[in-house]
Amino acid sequence: MLHILGSYWEDQSKRLFRLLTSKPKNPGLPLLVYSIGEDLPSSWHVQCQSSLKVASLQAEGYVSEVHLSTFSGNLRQADMVARITSDLKWLASKCPVVPSLESAPITEYLDVGLTNFFSLQIRENEKERRRAKIREK
């Protein structure tokens, strides 16, 4: 049983790592983990965090904050619905702001690119002429 559980945690840890590394590190995302089961030991949260390697994900900047929640019994009960709602509000409050994108017309993009390209060549040409002590044209 322990081997199966260890294999499960290893698979889930790899899955979480692949999911989080498929996005840019910055900004880190909040992580909400639900454990559903009867009579989970008091050390369950610690085991869950260590098995998912949450500390290393936080150290690397993939995860900003972690919230673990355990459920047992009927998930449709009013107190469970209130807890899930509270957890989702926490998650929504911790989500990073979406970066704004800049846009420019294609003509401006080409103008800037061509100007930089030719001005670089002209500056390099001027440097070579000065080194060779050739007069300006």
XYZ file of N, CA and C in Angstrom, residues 48-100:
159
model
N 1.486 16.112 2.423
C 1.044 16.567 1.101
C 2.033 17.578 0.529
N 2.432 18.555 1.354
C 3.379 19.572 0.879
C 4.730 18.967 0.544
N 5.220 18.056 1.386
C 6.533 17.463 1.106
C 6.471 16.516 -0.087
N 5.383 15.769 -0.224
C 5.262 14.827 -1.346
C 5.133 15.540 -2.683
N 4.454 16.679 -2.695
C 4.311 17.452 -3.937
C 5.501 18.379 -4.187
N 6.441 18.407 -3.238
C 7.657 19.238 -3.340
C 7.295 20.712 -3.530
N 6.343 21.162 -2.718
C 5.845 22.531 -2.808
C 6.931 23.537 -2.448
N 7.771 23.212 -1.459
C 8.820 24.145 -1.032
C 9.779 24.462 -2.177
N 10.152 23.456 -2.961
C 11.069 23.715 -4.079
C 10.378 24.515 -5.180
N 9.085 24.268 -5.392
C 8.342 25.051 -6.392
C 8.224 26.508 -5.961
N 8.074 26.735 -4.652
C 8.032 28.108 -4.152
C 9.409 28.754 -4.264
N 10.453 28.009 -3.933
C 11.813 28.553 -4.008
C 12.188 28.917 -5.441
N 11.719 28.139 -6.402
C 12.012 28.418 -7.808
C 11.117 29.501 -8.393
N 10.080 29.914 -7.658
C 9.228 31.010 -8.102
C 8.007 30.599 -8.903
N 7.766 29.301 -9.028
C 6.591 28.850 -9.778
C 5.302 29.014 -8.968
N 5.411 28.875 -7.646
C 4.256 28.961 -6.751
C 4.466 30.123 -5.797
N 3.455 30.979 -5.678
C 3.573 32.123 -4.775
C 3.079 31.784 -3.372
N 1.932 31.165 -3.263
C 1.354 30.794 -1.966
C 0.656 29.453 -2.095
N 0.492 28.779 -0.942
C -0.128 27.455 -0.933
C -1.257 27.435 0.093
N -2.358 26.818 -0.283
C -3.485 26.628 0.635
C -3.949 25.192 0.489
N -3.909 24.433 1.592
C -4.336 23.037 1.582
C -5.656 22.913 2.328
N -6.557 22.138 1.789
C -7.862 21.960 2.407
C -8.257 20.493 2.329
N -8.830 19.980 3.414
C -9.271 18.588 3.433
C -10.787 18.532 3.577
N -11.380 17.558 2.924
C -12.830 17.360 2.970
C -13.125 15.920 3.336
N -14.199 15.765 4.062
C -14.699 14.421 4.329
C -16.214 14.509 4.411
N -16.872 13.463 4.017
C -18.327 13.468 4.064
C -18.928 13.947 2.761
N -20.133 14.445 2.843
C -20.898 14.877 1.681
C -20.472 16.283 1.259
N -20.024 16.422 0.034
C -19.559 17.725 -0.450
C -20.704 18.677 -0.746
N -21.933 18.180 -0.718
C -23.080 19.044 -1.006
C -23.658 19.682 0.255
N -23.116 19.380 1.397
C -23.590 19.995 2.637
C -23.248 21.479 2.623
N -24.055 22.257 3.343
C -23.896 23.716 3.336
C -22.521 24.156 3.826
N -21.999 23.507 4.869
C -20.686 23.921 5.377
C -19.573 23.610 4.384
N -19.704 22.517 3.652
C -18.700 22.183 2.634
C -18.758 23.167 1.470
N -19.960 23.524 1.064
C -20.115 24.497 -0.018
C -19.516 25.832 0.404
N -19.750 26.229 1.650
C -19.186 27.483 2.162
C -17.662 27.416 2.191
N -17.112 26.261 2.564
C -15.652 26.111 2.606
C -15.048 26.165 1.205
N -15.674 25.494 0.273
C -15.186 25.515 -1.113
C -15.262 26.932 -1.665
N -16.353 27.619 -1.383
C -16.505 29.006 -1.831
C -15.424 29.886 -1.229
N -15.152 29.698 0.050
C -14.102 30.472 0.719
C -12.732 30.196 0.091
N -12.447 28.923 -0.181
C -11.166 28.561 -0.807
C -11.034 29.166 -2.202
N -12.109 29.141 -2.956
C -12.060 29.711 -4.308
C -11.912 31.228 -4.268
N -12.505 31.876 -3.264
C -12.308 33.320 -3.095
C -10.854 33.614 -2.767
N -10.248 32.772 -1.908
C -8.828 32.937 -1.590
C -8.002 32.820 -2.865
N -8.288 31.796 -3.657
C -7.547 31.572 -4.899
C -7.688 32.757 -5.843
N -8.899 33.260 -5.989
C -9.135 34.403 -6.883
C -8.431 35.657 -6.382
N -8.354 35.835 -5.069
C -7.704 37.036 -4.525
C -6.186 36.985 -4.671
N -5.623 35.803 -4.816
C -4.164 35.640 -4.906
C -3.657 35.524 -6.336
N -4.551 35.428 -7.303
C -4.118 35.291 -8.697
C -3.398 36.547 -9.163
N -2.305 36.397 -9.896
C -1.560 37.569 -10.367
C -2.330 38.339 -11.429
N -1.969 39.597 -11.544
C -2.581 40.460 -12.553
C -2.048 40.055 -13.924
N -2.918 39.989 -14.878
C -2.524 39.629 -16.239
C -1.745 40.801 -16.838
N -0.551 40.551 -17.391
C 0.218 41.659 -17.970
C -0.475 42.237 -19.198
N -0.323 43.538 -19.355
C -0.920 44.168 -20.535
C 0.055 44.067 -21.703
